Short mmCIF file of C-alpha atoms and ligand atoms in Angstrom, two decimals:
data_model
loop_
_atom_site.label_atom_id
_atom_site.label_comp_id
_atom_site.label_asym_id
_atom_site.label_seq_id
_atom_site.Cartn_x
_atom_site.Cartn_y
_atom_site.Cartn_z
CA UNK A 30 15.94 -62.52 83.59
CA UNK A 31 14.03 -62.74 80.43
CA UNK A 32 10.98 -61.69 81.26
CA UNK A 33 12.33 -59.09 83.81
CA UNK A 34 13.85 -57.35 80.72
CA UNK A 35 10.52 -57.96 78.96
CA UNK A 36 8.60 -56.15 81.51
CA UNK A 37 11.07 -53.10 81.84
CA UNK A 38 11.19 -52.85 77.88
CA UNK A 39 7.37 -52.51 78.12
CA UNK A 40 7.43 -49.81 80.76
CA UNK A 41 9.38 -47.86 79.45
CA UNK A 42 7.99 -48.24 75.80
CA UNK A 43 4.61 -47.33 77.14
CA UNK A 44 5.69 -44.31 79.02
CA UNK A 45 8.07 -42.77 76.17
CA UNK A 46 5.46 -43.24 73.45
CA UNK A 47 2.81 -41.85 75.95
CA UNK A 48 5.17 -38.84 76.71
CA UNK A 49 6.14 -38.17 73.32
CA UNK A 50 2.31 -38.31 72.52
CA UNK A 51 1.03 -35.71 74.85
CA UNK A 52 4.33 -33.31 74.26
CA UNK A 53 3.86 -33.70 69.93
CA UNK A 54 -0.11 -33.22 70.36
CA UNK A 55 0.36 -30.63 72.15
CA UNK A 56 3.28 -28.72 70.07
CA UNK A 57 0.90 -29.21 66.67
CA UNK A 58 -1.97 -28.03 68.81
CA UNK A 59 0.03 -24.75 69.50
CA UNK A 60 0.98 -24.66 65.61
CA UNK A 61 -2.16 -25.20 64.43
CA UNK A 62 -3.86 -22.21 66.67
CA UNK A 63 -1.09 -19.85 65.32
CA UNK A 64 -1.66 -20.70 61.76
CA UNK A 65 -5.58 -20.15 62.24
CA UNK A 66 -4.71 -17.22 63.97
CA UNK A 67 -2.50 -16.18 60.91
CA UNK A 68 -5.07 -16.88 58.47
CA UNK A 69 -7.89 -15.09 60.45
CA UNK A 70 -5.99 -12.25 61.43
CA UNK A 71 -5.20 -12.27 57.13
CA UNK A 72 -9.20 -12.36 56.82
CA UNK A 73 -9.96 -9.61 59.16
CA UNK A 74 -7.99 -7.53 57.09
CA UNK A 75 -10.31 -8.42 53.88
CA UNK A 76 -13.34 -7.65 55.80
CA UNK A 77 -12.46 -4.35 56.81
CA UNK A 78 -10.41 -3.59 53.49
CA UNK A 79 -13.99 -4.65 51.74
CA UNK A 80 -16.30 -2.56 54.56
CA UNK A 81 -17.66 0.53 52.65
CA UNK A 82 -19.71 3.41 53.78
CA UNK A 83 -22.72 2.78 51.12
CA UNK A 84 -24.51 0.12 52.55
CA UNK A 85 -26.19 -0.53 56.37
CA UNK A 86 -22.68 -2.48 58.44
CA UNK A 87 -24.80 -5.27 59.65
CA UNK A 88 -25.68 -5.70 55.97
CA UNK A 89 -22.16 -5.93 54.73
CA UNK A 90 -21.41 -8.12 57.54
CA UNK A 91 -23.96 -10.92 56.83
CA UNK A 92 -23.63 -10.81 53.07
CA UNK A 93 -19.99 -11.05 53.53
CA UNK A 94 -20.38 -14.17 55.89
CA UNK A 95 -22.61 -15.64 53.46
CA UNK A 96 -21.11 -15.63 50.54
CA UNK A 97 -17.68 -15.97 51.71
CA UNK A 98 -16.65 -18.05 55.22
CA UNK A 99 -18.13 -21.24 56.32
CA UNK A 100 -21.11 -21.90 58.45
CA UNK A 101 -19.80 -22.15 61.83
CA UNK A 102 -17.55 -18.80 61.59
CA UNK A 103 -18.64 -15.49 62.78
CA UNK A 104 -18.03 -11.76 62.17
CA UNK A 105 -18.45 -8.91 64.68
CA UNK A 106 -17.80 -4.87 64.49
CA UNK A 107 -17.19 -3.18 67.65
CA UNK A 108 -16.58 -0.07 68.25
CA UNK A 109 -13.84 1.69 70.15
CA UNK A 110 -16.49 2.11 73.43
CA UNK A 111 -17.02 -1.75 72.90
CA UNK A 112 -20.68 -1.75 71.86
CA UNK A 113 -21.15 -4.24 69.44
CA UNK A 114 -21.66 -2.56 65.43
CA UNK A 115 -22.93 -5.35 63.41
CA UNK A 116 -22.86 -9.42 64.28
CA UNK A 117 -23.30 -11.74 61.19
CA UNK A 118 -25.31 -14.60 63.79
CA UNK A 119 -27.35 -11.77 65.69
CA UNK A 120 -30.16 -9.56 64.09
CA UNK A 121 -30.12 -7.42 66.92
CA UNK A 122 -27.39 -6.21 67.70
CA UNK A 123 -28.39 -3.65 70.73
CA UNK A 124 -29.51 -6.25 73.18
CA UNK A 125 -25.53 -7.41 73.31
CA UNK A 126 -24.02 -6.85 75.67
CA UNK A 127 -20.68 -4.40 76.17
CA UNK A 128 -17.59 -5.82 74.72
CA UNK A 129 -14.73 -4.13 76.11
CA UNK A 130 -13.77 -6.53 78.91
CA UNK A 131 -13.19 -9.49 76.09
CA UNK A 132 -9.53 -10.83 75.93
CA UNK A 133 -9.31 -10.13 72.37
CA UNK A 134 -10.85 -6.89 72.17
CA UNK A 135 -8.71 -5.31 74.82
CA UNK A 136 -5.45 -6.73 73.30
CA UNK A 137 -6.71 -5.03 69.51
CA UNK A 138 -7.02 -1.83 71.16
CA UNK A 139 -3.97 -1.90 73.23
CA UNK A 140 -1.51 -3.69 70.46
CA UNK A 141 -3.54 -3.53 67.03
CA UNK A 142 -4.60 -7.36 67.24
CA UNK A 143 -5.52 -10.22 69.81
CA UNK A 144 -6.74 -14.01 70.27
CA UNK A 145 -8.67 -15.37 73.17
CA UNK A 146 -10.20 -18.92 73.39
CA UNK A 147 -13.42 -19.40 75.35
CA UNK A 148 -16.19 -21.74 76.36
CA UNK A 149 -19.25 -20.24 74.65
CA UNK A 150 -21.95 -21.21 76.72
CA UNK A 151 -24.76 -20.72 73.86
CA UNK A 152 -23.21 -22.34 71.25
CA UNK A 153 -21.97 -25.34 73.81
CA UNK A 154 -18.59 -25.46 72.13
CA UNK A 155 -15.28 -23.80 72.19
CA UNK A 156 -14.13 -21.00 70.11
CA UNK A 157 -10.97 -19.01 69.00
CA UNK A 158 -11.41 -15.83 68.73
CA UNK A 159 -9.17 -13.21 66.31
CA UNK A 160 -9.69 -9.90 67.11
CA UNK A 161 -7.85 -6.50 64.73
CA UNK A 162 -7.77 -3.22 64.59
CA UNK A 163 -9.66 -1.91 61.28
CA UNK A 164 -7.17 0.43 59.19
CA UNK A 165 -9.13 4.08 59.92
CA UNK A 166 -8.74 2.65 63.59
CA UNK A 167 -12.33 3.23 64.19
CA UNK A 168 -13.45 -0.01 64.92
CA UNK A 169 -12.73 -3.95 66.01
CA UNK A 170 -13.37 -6.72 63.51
CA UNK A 171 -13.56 -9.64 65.25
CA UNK A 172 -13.92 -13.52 63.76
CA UNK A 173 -14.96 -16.32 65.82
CA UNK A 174 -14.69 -20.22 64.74
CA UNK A 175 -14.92 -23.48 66.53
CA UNK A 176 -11.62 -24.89 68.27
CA UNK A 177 -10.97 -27.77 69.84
CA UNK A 178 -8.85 -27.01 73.06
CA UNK A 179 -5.87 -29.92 74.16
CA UNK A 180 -8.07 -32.16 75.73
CA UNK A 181 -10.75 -32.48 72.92
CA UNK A 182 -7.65 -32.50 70.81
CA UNK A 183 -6.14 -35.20 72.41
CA UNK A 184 -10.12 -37.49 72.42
CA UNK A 185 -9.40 -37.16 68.29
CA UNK A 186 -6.23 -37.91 68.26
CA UNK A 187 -6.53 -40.79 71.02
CA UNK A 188 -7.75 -43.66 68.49
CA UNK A 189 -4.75 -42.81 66.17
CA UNK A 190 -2.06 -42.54 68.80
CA UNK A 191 -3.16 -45.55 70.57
CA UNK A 192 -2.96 -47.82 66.83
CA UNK A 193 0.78 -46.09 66.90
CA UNK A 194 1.36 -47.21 70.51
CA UNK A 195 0.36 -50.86 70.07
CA UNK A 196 2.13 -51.25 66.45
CA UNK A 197 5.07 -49.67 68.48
CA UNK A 198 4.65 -51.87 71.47
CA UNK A 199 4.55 -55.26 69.22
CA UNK A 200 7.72 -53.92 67.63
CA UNK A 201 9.37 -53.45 70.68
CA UNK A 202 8.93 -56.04 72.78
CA UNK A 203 9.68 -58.59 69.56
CA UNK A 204 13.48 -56.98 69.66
CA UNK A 205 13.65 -57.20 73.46
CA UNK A 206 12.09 -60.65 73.24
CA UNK A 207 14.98 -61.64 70.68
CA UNK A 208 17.53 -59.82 72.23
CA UNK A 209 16.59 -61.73 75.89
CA UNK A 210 16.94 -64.46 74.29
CA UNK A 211 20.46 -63.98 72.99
CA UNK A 212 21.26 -62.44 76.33
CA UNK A 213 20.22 -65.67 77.58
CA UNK A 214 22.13 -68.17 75.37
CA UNK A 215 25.15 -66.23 75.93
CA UNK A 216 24.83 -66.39 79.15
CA UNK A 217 24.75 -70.50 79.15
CA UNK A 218 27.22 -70.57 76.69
CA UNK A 219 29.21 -68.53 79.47
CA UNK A 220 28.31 -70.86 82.40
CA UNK A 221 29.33 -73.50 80.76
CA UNK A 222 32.65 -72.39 79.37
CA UNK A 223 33.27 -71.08 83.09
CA UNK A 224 32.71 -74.70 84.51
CA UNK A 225 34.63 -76.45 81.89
CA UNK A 226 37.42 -74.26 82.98
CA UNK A 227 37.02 -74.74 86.84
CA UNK A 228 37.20 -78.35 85.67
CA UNK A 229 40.11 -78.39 83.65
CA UNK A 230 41.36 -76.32 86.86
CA UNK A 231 40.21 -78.82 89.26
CA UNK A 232 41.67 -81.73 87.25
CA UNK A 233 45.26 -79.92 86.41
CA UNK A 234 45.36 -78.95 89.91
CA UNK A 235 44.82 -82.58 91.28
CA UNK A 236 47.28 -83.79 88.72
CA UNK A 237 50.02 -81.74 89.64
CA UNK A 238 49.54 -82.25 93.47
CA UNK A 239 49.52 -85.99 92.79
CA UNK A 240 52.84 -85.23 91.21
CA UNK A 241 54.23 -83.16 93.45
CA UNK A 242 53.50 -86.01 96.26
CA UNK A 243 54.94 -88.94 94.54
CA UNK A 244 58.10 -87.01 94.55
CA UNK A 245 58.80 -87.11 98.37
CA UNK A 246 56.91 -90.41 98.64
CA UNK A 247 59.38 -91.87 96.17
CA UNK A 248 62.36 -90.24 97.56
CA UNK A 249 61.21 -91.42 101.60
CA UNK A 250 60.67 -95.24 99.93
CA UNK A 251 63.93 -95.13 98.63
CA UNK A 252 65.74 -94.33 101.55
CA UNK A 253 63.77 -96.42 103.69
CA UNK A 254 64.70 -99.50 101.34
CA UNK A 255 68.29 -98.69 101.22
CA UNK A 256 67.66 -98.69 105.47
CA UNK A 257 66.07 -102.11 105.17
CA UNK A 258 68.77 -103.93 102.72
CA UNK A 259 70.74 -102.75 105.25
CA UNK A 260 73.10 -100.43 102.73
CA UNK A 261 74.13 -97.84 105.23
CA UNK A 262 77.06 -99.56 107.03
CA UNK A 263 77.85 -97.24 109.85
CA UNK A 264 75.86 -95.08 111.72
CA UNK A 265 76.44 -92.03 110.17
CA UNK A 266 74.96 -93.42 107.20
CA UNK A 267 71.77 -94.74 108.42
CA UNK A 268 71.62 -91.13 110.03
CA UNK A 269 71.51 -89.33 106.92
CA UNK A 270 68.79 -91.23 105.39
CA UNK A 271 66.74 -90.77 108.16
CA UNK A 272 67.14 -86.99 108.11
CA UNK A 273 66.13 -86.79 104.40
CA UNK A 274 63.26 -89.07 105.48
CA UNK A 275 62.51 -86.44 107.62
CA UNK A 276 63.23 -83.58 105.26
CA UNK A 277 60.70 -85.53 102.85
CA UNK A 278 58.15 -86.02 105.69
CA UNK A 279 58.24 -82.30 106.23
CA UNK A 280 57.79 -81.03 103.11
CA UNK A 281 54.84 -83.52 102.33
CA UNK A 282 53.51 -81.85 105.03
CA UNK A 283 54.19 -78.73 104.17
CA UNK A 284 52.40 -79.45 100.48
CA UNK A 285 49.43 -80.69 102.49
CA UNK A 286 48.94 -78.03 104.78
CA UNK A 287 49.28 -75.86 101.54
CA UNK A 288 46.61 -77.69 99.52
CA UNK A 289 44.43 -77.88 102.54
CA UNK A 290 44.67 -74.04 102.94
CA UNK A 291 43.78 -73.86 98.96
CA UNK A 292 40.56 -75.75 99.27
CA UNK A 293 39.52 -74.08 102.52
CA UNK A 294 39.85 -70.80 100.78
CA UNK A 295 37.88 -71.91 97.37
CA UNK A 296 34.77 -73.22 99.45
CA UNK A 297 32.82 -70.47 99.70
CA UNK A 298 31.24 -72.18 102.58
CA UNK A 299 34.27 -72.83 105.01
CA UNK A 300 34.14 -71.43 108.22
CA UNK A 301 36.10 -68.80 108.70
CA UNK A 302 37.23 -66.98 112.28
CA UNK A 303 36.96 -63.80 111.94
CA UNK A 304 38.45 -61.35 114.45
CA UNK A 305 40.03 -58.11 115.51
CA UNK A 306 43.52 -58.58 114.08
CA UNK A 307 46.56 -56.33 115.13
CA UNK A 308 48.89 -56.40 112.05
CA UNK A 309 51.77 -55.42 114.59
CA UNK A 310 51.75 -58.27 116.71
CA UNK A 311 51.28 -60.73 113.98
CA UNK A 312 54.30 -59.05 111.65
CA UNK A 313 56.52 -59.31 115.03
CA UNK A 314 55.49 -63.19 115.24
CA UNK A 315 55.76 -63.96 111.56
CA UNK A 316 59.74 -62.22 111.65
CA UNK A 317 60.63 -63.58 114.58
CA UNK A 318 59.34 -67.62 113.12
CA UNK A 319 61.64 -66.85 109.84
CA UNK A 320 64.54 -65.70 111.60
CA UNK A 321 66.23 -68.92 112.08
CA UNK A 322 65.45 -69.18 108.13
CA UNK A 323 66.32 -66.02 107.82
CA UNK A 324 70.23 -66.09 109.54
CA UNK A 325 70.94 -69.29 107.98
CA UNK A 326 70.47 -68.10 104.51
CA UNK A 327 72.33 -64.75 106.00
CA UNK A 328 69.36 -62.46 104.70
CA UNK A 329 68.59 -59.39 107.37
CA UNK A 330 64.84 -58.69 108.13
CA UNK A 331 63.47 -55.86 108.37
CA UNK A 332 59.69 -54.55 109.46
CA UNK A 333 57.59 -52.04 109.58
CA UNK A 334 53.90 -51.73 111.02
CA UNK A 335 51.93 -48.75 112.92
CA UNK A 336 48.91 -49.23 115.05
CA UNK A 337 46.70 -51.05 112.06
CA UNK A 338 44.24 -53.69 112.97
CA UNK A 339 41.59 -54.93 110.81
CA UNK A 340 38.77 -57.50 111.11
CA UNK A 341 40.08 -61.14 109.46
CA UNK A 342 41.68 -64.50 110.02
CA UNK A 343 44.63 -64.07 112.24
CA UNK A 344 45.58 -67.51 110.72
CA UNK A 345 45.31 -65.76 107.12
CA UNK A 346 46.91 -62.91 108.07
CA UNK A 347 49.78 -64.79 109.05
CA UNK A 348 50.35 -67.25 106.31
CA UNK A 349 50.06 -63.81 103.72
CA UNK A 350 53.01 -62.17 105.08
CA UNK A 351 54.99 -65.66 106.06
CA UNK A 352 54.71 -66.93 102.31
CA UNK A 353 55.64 -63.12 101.12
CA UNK A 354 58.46 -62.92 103.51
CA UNK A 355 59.79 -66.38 103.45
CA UNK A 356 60.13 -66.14 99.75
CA UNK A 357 62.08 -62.94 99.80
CA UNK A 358 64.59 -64.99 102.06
CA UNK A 359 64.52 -68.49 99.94
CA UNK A 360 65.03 -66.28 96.49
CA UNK A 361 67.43 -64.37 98.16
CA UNK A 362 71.34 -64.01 98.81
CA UNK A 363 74.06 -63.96 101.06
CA UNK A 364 73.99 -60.44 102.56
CA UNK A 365 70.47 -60.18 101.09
CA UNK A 366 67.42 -57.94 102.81
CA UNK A 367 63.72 -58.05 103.05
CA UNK A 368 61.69 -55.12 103.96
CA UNK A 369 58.17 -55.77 105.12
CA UNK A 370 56.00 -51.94 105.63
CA UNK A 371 52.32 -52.31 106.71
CA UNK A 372 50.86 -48.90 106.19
CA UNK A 373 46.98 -48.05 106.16
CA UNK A 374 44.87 -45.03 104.66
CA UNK A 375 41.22 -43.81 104.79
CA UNK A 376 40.71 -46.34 101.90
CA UNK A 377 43.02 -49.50 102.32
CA UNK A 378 45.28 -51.46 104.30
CA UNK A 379 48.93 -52.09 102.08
CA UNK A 380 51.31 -54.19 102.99
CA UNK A 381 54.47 -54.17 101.20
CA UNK A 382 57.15 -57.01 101.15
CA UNK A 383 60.35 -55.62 99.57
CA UNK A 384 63.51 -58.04 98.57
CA UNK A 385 67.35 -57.12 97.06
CA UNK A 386 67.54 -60.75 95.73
CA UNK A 387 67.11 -62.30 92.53
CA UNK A 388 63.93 -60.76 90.97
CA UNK A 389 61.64 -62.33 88.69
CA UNK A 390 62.40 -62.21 84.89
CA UNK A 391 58.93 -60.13 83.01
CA UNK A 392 57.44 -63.11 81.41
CA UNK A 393 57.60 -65.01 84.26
CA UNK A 394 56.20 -62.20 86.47
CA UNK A 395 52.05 -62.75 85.85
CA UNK A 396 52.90 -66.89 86.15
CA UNK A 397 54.15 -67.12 89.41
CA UNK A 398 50.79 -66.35 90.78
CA UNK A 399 49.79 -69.91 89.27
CA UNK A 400 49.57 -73.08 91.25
CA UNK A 401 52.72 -74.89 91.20
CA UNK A 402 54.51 -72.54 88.78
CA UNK A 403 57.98 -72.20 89.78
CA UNK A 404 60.81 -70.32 87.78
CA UNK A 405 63.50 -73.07 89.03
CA UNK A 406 61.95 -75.68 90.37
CA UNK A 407 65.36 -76.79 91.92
CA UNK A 408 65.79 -73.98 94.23
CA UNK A 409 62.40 -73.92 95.22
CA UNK A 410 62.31 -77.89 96.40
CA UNK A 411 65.42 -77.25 98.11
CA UNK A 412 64.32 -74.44 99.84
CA UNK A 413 60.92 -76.76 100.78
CA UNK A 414 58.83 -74.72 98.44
CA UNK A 415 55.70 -76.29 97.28
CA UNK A 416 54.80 -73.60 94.77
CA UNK A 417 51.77 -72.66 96.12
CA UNK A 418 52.82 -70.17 98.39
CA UNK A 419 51.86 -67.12 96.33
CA UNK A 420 48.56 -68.52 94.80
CA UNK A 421 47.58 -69.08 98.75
CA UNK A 422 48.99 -65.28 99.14
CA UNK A 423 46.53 -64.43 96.08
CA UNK A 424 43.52 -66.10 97.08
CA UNK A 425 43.68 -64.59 100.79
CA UNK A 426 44.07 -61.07 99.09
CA UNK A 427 40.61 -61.79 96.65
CA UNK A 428 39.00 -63.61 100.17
CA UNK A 429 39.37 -59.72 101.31
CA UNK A 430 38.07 -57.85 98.41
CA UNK A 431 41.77 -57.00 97.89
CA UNK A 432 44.44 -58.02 95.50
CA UNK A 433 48.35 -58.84 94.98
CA UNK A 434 50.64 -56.61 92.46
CA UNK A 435 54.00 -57.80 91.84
CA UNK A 436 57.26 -55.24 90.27
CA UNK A 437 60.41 -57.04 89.98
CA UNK A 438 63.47 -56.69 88.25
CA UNK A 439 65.93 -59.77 87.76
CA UNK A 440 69.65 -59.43 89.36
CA UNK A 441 67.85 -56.55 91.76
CA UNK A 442 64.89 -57.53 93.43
CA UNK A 443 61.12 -57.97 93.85
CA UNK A 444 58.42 -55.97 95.53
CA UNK A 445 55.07 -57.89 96.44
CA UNK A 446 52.24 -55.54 97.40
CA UNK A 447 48.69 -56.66 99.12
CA UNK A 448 46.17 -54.06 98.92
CA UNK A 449 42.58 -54.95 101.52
CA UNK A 450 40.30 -52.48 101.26
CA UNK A 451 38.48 -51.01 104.84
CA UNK A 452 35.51 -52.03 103.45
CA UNK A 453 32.88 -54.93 103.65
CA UNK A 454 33.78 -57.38 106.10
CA UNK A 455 37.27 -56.60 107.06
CA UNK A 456 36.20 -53.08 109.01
CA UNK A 457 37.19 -53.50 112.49
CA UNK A 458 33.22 -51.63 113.14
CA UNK A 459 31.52 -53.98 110.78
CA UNK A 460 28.17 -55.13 113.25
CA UNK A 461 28.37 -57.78 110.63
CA UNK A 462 31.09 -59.20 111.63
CA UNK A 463 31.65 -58.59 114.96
CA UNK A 464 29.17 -61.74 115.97
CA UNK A 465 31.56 -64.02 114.58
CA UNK A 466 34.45 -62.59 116.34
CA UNK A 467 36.81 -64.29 119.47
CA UNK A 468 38.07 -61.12 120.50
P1 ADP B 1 57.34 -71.60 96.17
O1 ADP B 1 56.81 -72.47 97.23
O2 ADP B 1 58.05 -72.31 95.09
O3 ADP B 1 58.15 -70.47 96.73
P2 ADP B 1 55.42 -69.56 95.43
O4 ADP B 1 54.06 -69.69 94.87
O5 ADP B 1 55.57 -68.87 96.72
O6 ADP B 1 56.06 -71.00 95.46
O7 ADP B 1 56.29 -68.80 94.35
C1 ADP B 1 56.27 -69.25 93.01
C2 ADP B 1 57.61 -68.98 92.34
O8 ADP B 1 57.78 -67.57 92.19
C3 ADP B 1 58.80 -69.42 93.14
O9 ADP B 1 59.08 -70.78 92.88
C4 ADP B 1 59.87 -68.49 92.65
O10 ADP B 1 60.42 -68.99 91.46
C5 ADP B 1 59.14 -67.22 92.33
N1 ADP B 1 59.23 -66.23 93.44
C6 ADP B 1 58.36 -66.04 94.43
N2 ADP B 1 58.75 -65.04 95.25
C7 ADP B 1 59.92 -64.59 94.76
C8 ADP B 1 60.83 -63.55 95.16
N3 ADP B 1 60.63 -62.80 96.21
N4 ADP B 1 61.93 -63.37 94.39
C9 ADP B 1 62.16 -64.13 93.31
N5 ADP B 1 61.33 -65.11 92.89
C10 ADP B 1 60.23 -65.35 93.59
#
């Protein structure tokens, strides 16, 4: 990761100071020709304000030159036909040719001033010229000096902006490199705070399953002694200890099966059927297991599912919506209901358990998604709760991409709602998926 953020750091270093390079040369390129074309169209107007009538123009032109611009600069008259008056670098004058086609020279009789750059082939260099209307509007003055165009710009300017580049580049990478490095460290200091809590996890989690199986074990031992000092005189007796032995039996079971279905679901690498499910079918089989539950604790179920299938584990499916709907019965009441409505959009599948029992008070509300958190731990044993039910509900949810919201109000009722998205794996078109699938 470190060096991967090196490397980008550089790249984009490198390009930015290279783009910001070419786009600042050339913007004090472009100043620089307009101030020499300031000045020089400022000089122009000295020459001609200085031109007289007295002496020869060629003359004027190269005494001018002389004694006031530098070496490489250059003056020319032309006149309004083009042919050139006076030149300070030629003697003769009439063996040059017509200047009317030049950039400059058609702009200062058009407008009253113009610039051109050109290669000048005899000089082997290029040149800016300034071109200007003289005041009587008789002739062209004209100046001429050297001028380096971007490119040979850029050659001068290359040593300097590739000192700025490297200085820049040391600077930069330095921060990235100490800022990778952080990255890094904070990221172990993350890992390892994340597997100190998956083994506090781990180790609660074992703790309170050992727990919560000594409690039957203890109860089935005691009965079964009580059978074996013979204390249950008549029949009746001895049958009532057996049941709870039962009872017990079953809801070690139960806790089992539960923490089985916990560490399936954590592996990341348990194999999982995957198949076309019909929510339908499986609500129908789920309400029709919990009705027995369901009359005995005189709580009326109700359901509600269209034509909604989705690609999962028809054994997931089912424990979701039993746990949901078997709670909604156990913390229930006489007379009590429990609405179950599977509906489905372009985005999701929802399915909604609804209960009128006795709700869940609001601090308790985020905990009971907890392993073994239960708000009375009395009703739920009774009941053969193992307090796992809703974690299990939980983890299937995240297994899907999905999650579990909870609203509840104590005294009226709870609503538990599963959200999957029709995404990823659980599309029923998923070619992903569809190899794994039994249907
Ligand atoms: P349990 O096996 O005890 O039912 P769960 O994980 O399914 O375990 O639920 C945890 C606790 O949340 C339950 O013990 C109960 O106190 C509370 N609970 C769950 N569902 C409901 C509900 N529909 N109405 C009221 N309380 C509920």
């Amino acid at each position: 990761m470190r060096n991967q953020i090196l490397k980008r750091v550089t790249v984009i270093l490198v390009l930015t100071l290279a783009l910001s390079s070419v786009i600042s040369s050339f913007v004090l390129m472009r100043n620089m020709l307009n101030e020499n074309i300031d000045f020089m169209t400022q000089a122009i107007g000295v020459v001609d304000y200085s031109l007289n009538g007295g002496q020869p123009l060629e003359e004027q032109v190269r005494r001018m030159h002389d004694f006031g611009m530098r070496e490489d600069t250059r003056i020319t008259v032309i006149d309004r036909n083009g042919t050139v008056l006076a030149d300070s670098d030629m003697d003769n004058v009439g063996t040059m040719e017509n200047h009317l086609e030049r950039r400059e020279i058609r702009e200062a009789l058009e407008s009253g001033s113009g610039y051109a750059t050109r290669y000048s082939e005899s000089l082997g260099k290029h040149l800016l010229y300034v071109a200007r209307l003289s005041a009587d509007q008789t002739k062209v003055i004209r100046i001429s000096i050297p001028y380096n165009n971007f490119l040979e710009y850029m050659i001068v300017l290359l040593p300097l902006l590739t000192v700025g580049l490297a200085v820049a580049l040391i600077i930069g990478v330095a921060v990235a490199a100490r800022f990778s490095n952080r990255l890094a460290a904070d990221e172990m200091k993350r890992q390892m705070e994340q597997m100190e809590k998956d083994r506090k996890i781990r180790q609660d989690f074992f703790g309170n399953a050992s727990h919560e199986l000594k409690t039957p074990i203890t109860s089935i031992r005691g009965y079964a002694e009580l059978l074996c000092q013979d204390f249950a005189q008549d029949e009746a007796t001895r049958k009532d200890f057996l049941n709870r032995i039962l009872k017990e039996t079953e809801h070690m079971t139960g806790l089992i099966d539960d923490i089985l279905m916990i560490s399936r679901l954590e592996s990341k690498d348990a194999e999982v059927t995957l198949s076309r499910v019909q929510m339908k079918a499986v609500l129908r089989e789920v309400l029709e297991s919990l009705e027995p539950q369901a009359s005995s604790c005189q709580v009326e179920l109700l359901g509600e599912c269209g034509d909604i299938a989705l690609q999962a584990s028809v054994q997931q499916m089912r424990e979701l919506l039993l746990n949901l709907i078997s709670n909604g019965i156990k913390y229930n009441r006489p007379g009590g209901h429990v609405w179950t409505v599977i509906r489905q959009d372009a985005e999701a599948i929802y399915m909604e358990v609804t209960d009128d029992g006795v709700g869940i008070d609001p601090e308790d509300q985020a905990r009971v998604f907890e392993r073994f958190f239960r708000v009375d731990k009395g009703r739920s044993r009774k009941m053969g709760g193992t307090g796992l039910g809703l974690s299990i509900v939980k983890h299937i949810a995240a297994y899907y991409g999905g999650s579990v919201s909870l609203e509840s109000e104590p005294g009226k009722g709870s609503r538990f709602r599963v959200e999957i998205p029709l995404s990823g794996i659980n599309k029923v078109d998923n070619p992903a998926v569809s190899r794994y699938t039994n249907s």
